[in-house]
Coordinates of C-alpha atoms in Angstrom, one line a residue:
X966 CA -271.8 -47.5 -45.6
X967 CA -271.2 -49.4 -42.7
X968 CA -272.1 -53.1 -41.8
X969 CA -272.4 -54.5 -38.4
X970 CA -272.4 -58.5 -38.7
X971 CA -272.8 -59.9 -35.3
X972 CA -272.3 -63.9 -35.4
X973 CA -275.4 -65.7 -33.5
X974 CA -273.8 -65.8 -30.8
X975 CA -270.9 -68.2 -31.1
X976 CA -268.9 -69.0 -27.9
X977 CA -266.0 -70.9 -28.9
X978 CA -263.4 -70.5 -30.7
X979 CA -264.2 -72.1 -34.2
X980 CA -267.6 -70.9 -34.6
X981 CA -266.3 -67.2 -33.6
X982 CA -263.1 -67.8 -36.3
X983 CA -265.8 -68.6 -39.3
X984 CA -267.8 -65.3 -38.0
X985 CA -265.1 -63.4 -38.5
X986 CA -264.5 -64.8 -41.7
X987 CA -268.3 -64.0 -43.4
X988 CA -267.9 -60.7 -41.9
X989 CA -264.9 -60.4 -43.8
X990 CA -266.7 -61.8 -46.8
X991 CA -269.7 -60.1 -47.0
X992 CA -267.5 -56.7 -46.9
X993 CA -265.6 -57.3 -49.6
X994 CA -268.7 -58.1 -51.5
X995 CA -270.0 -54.3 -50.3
X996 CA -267.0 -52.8 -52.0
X997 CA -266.9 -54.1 -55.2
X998 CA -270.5 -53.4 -55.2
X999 CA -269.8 -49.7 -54.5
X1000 CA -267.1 -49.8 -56.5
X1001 CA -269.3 -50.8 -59.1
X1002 CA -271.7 -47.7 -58.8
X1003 CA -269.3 -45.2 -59.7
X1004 CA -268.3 -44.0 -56.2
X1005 CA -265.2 -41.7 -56.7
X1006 CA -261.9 -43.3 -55.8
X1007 CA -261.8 -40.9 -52.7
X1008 CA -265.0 -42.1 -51.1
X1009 CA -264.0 -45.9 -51.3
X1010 CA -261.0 -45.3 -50.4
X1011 CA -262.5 -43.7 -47.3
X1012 CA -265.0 -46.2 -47.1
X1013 CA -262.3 -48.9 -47.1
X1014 CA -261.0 -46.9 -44.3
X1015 CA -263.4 -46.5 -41.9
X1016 CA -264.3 -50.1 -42.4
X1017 CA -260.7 -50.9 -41.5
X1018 CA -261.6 -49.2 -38.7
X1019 CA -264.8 -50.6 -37.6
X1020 CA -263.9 -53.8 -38.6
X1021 CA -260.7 -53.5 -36.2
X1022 CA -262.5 -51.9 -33.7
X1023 CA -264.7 -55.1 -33.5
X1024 CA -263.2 -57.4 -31.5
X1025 CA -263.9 -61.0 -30.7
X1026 CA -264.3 -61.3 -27.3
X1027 CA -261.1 -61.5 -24.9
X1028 CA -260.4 -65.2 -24.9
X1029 CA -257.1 -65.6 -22.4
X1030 CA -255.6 -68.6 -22.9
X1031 CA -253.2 -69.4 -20.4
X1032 CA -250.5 -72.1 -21.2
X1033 CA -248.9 -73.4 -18.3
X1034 CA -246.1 -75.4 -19.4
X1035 CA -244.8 -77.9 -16.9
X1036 CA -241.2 -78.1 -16.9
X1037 CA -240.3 -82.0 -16.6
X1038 CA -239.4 -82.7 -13.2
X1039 CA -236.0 -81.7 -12.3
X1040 CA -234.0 -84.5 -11.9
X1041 CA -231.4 -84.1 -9.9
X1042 CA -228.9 -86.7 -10.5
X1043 CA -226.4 -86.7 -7.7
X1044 CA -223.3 -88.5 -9.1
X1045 CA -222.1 -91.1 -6.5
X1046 CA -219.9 -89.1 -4.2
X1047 CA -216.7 -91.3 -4.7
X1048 CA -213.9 -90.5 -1.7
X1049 CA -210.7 -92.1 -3.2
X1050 CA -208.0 -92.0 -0.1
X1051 CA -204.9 -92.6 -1.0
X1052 CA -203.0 -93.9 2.1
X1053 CA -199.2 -94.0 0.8
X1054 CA -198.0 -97.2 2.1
X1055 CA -196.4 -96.5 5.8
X1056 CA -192.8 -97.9 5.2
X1057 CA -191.2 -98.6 8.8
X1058 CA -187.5 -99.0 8.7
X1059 CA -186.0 -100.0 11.8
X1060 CA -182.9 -99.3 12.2
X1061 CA -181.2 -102.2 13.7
X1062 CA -180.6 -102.3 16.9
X1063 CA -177.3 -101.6 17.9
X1064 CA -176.6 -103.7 21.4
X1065 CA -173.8 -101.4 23.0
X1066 CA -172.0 -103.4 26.2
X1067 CA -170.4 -100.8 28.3
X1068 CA -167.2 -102.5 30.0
X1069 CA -167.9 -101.8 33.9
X1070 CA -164.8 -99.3 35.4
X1071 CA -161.9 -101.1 36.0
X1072 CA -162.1 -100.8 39.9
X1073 CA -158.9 -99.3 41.6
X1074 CA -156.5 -102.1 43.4
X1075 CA -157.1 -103.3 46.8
X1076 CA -154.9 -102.2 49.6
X1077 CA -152.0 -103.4 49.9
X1078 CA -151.9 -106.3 53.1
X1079 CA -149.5 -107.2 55.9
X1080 CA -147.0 -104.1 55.5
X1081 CA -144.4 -104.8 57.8
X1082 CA -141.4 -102.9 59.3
X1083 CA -138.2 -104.2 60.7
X1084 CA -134.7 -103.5 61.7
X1085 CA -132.5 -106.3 59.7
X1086 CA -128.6 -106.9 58.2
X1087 CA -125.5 -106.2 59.5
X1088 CA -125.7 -102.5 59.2
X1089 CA -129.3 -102.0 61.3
X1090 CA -131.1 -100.5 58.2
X1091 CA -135.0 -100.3 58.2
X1092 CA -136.9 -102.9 55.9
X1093 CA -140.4 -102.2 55.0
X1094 CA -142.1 -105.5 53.7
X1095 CA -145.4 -106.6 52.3
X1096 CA -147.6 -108.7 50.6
X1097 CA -148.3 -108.9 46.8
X1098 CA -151.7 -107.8 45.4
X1099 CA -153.7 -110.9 44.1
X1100 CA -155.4 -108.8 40.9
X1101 CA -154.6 -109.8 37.4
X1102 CA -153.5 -106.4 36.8
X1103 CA -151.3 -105.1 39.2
X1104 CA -148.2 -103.2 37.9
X1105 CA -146.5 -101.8 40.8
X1106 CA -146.3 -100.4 44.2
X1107 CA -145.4 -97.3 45.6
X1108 CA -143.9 -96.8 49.1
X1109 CA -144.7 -93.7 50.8
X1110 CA -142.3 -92.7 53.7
X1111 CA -142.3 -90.1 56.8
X1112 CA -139.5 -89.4 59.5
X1113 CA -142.8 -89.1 61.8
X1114 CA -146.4 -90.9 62.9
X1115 CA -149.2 -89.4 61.3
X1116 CA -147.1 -86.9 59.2
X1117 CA -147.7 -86.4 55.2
X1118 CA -146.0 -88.7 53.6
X1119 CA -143.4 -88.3 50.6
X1120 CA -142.8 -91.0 47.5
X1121 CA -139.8 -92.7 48.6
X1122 CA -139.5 -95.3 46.1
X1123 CA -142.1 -97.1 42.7
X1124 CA -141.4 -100.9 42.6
X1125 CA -142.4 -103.3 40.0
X1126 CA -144.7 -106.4 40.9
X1127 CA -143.2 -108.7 38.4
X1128 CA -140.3 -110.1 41.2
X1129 CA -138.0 -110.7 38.2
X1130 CA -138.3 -107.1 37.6
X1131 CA -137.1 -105.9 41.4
X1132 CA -133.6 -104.7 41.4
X1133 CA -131.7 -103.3 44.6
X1134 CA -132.8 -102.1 47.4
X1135 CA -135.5 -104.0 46.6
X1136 CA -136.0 -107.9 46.8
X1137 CA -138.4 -110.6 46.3
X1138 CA -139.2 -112.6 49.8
X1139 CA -141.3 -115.5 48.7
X1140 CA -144.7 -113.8 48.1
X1141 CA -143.5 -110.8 49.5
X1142 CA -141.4 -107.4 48.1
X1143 CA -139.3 -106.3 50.7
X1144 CA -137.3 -103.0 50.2
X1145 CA -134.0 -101.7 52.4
X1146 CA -134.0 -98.1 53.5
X1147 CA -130.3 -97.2 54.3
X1148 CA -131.1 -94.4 56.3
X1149 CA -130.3 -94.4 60.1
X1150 CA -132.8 -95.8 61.8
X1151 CA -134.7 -93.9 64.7
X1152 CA -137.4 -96.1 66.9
X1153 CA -140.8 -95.3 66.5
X1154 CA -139.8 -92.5 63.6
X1155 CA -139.3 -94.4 60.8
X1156 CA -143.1 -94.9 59.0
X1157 CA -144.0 -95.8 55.8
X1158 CA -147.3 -96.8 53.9
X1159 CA -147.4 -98.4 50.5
X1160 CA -150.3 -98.1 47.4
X1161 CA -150.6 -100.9 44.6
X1162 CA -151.4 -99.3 41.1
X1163 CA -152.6 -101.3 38.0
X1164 CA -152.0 -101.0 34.4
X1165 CA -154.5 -98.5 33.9
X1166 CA -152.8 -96.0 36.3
X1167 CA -155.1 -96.3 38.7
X1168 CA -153.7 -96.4 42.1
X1169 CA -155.4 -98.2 45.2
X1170 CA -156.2 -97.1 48.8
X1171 CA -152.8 -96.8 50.7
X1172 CA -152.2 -99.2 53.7
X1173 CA -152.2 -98.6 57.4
X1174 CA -149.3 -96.6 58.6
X1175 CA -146.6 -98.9 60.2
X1176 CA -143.5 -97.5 61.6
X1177 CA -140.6 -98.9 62.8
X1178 CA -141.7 -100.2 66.3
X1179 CA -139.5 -99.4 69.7
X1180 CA -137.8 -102.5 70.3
X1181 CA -137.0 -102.0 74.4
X1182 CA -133.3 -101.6 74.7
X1183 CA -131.3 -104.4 76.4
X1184 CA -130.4 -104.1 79.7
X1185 CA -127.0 -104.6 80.6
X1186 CA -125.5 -107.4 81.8
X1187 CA -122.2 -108.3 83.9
X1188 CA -122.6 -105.3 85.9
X1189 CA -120.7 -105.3 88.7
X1190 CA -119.6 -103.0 91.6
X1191 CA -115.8 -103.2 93.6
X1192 CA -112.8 -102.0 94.2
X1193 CA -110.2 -100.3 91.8
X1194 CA -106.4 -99.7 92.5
X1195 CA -104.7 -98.6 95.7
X1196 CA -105.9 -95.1 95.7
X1197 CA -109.5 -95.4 96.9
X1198 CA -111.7 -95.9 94.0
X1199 CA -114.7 -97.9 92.8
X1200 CA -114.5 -99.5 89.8
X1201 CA -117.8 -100.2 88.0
X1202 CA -117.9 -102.6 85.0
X1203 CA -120.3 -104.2 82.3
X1204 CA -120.7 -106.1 79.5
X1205 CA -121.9 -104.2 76.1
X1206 CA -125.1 -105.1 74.9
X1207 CA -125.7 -106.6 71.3
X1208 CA -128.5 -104.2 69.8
X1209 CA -127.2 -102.7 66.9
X1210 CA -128.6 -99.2 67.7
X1211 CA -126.9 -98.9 71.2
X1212 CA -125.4 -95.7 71.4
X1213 CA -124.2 -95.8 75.1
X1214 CA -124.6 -96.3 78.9
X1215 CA -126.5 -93.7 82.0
X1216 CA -124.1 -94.7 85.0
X1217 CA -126.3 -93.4 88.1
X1218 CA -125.0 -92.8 91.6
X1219 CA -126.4 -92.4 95.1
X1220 CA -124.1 -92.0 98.4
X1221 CA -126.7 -94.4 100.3
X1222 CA -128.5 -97.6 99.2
X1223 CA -132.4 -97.1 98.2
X1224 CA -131.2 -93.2 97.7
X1225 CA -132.3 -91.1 95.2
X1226 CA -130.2 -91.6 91.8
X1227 CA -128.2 -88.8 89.8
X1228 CA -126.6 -89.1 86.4
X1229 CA -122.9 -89.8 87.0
X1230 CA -121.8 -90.6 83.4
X1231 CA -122.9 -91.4 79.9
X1232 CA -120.3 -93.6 78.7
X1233 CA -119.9 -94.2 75.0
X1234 CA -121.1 -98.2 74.2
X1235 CA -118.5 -97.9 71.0
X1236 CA -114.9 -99.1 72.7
X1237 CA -113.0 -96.9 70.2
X1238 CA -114.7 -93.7 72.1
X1239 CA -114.2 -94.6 75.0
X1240 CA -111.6 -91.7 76.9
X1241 CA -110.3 -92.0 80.7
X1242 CA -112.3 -92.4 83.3
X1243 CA -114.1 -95.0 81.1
X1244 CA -111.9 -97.8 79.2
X1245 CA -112.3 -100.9 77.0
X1246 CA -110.8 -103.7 79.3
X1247 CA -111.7 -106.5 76.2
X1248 CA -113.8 -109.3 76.1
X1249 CA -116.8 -107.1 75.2
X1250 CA -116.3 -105.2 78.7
X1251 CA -116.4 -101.6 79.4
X1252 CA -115.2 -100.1 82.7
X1253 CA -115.4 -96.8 84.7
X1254 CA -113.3 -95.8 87.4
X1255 CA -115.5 -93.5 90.3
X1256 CA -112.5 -91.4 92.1
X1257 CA -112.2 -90.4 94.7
X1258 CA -115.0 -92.0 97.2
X1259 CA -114.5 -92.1 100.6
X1260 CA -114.7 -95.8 101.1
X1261 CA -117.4 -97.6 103.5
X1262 CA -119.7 -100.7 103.6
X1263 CA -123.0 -100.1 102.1
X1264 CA -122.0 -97.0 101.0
X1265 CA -121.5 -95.8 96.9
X1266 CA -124.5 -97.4 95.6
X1267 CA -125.2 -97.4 91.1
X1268 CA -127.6 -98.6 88.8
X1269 CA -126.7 -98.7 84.4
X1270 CA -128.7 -98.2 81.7
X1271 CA -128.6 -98.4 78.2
X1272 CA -129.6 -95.9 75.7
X1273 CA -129.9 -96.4 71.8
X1274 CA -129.6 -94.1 69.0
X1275 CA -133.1 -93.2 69.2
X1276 CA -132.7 -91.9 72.8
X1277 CA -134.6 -95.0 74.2
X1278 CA -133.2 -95.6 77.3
X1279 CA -133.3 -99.3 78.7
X1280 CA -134.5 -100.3 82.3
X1281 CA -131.9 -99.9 85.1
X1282 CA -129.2 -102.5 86.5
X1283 CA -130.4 -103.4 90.3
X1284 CA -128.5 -101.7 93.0
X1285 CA -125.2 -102.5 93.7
X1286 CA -123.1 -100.6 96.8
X1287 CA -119.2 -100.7 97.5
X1288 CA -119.2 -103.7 100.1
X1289 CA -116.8 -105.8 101.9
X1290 CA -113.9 -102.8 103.2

């Protein structure tokens, strides 16, 4: 037995909910009725069955309700963005400054001044002299020698500046060191040069070369021209010079006056040297005897020189001829 129930027509929801609800009723009330007139337990049951189904097969009409749930709006909370820059404190340290004065170089002495060179004493030795260097520092000199001008130069002796200090053959001369060189002295060949050096070792430009100058030999004096013995001959004579270097005399000869001169004799100037025809006649005078000349006026004419050690020959004697025969 089936029941169809349609609800008058209900649109919403309530009135559709109590529809369903008398439907429901008003079936049950069909059962038990049934139940009541003996219907065998299968046919109820199958009753109750297709009921079930008809009842589920009834459905309300499709109602969609759509929920829309609305999330709360996002809230974005951006914590504040917090930069924490730790600067490590900048510690300077300036090292102290370290002032270094640099001593300027101890400049090398100046040349040695007012070298001088000189023929003195007894003996004719050479003295080189010069001035003392004005520095603070000085310690010494040198003194550079050569036998010639312009030649290389050898150490020939290291002398203190102190003048209490100066032993021989070196002396103090006022403001001056003057040293003796014993070795024979030769005119114009005798140079020397000296350096100053300080305490630092440093030795200083050398001086001008200065050598021992060429004093001009004297020339003879007392010369004279006459008559010697009974045999003919002509005796010249003269007086020695002074100069310590003379080493002896040029006697030159012409037959004519104003003739050309030829080397008649080199006669010694030392009177112990002297040999025949030359002899020491004292007083300082040396004579030679010219034989044999054939005697006439103005005729045996002579001129004398003298000649040191160094070969520097003085100017001639004027003419003198054999006169008054």
């Amino acid at each position: 037995m089936e029941f169809l129930v349609i609800s008058g027509g209900l649109r919403d929801d309530a009135r559709m909910t109590r529809a369903h609800v008398f439907v429901s009723t008003s079936i049950v009330l069909a059962l038990i009725a049934s139940g009541c007139s003996g219907s065998s337990a299968d046919a109820t049951s199958s009753t109750v069955t297709t009921i079930a189904t008809t009842v589920a097969s009834t459905s309300a009409p499709s109602s969609t309700v759509t929920t829309t749930t609305t999330a709360p709006p996002t809230t974005t909370t951006t914590a504040p963005t917090t930069t924490t820059t730790t600067t490590a404190p900048t510690t300077t340290t300036t090292a102290p400054t370290t002032t270094t004065t640099t001593a300027p170089p101890d400049p090398p002495p100046a040349a040695v001044g007012g070298l001088t060179v000189q023929i003195g004493g007894g003996s004719g030795e050479v003295i080189p002299e010069w001035d003392r260097n004005a520095e603070p520092d000085i310690a010494g000199y040198r003194l550079w020698y050569s036998d010639d001008p312009g030649a290389a130069k050898v150490l020939l002796a290291e002398l203190p500046h102190d003048p209490s200090a100066l032993s021989a053959p070196a002396y103090n001369h006022g403001d001056r060191i003057a040293y003796v060189d014993l070795r024979a002295q030769i005119e114009g060949k005798h140079c020397y040069q000296v350096s100053a050096f300080d305490l630092g070792g440093h030795e200083g430009q050398r001086s001008p070369e200065v050598c021992l100058p060429v004093t001009p030999t004297t020339v003879p004096t007392g010369f004279e021209v006459g008559l010697g013995g009974g045999s003919g001959e002509v005796a010249i004579s003269w007086h020695r010079i002074p100069d310590a270097d003379a080493d002896h005399y040029n006697l030159w000869y012409s037959e004519w006056p104003g003739g050309t001169k030829t080397l008649l004799a080199a006669v010694a100037h030392d009177p112990s040297a002297l040999t025949g025809p030359a002899y020491d006649v004292g007083g300082g005078v040396t004579m030679y005897i010219d034989f044999p000349r054939t005697l006439e006026d103005n005729r045996n004419c002579y001129q004398l020189s003298a000649v040191d050690s160094a070969g520097h020959e003085s100017a001639r004697t004027g003419e003198l001829c054999s006169t008054g025969l």
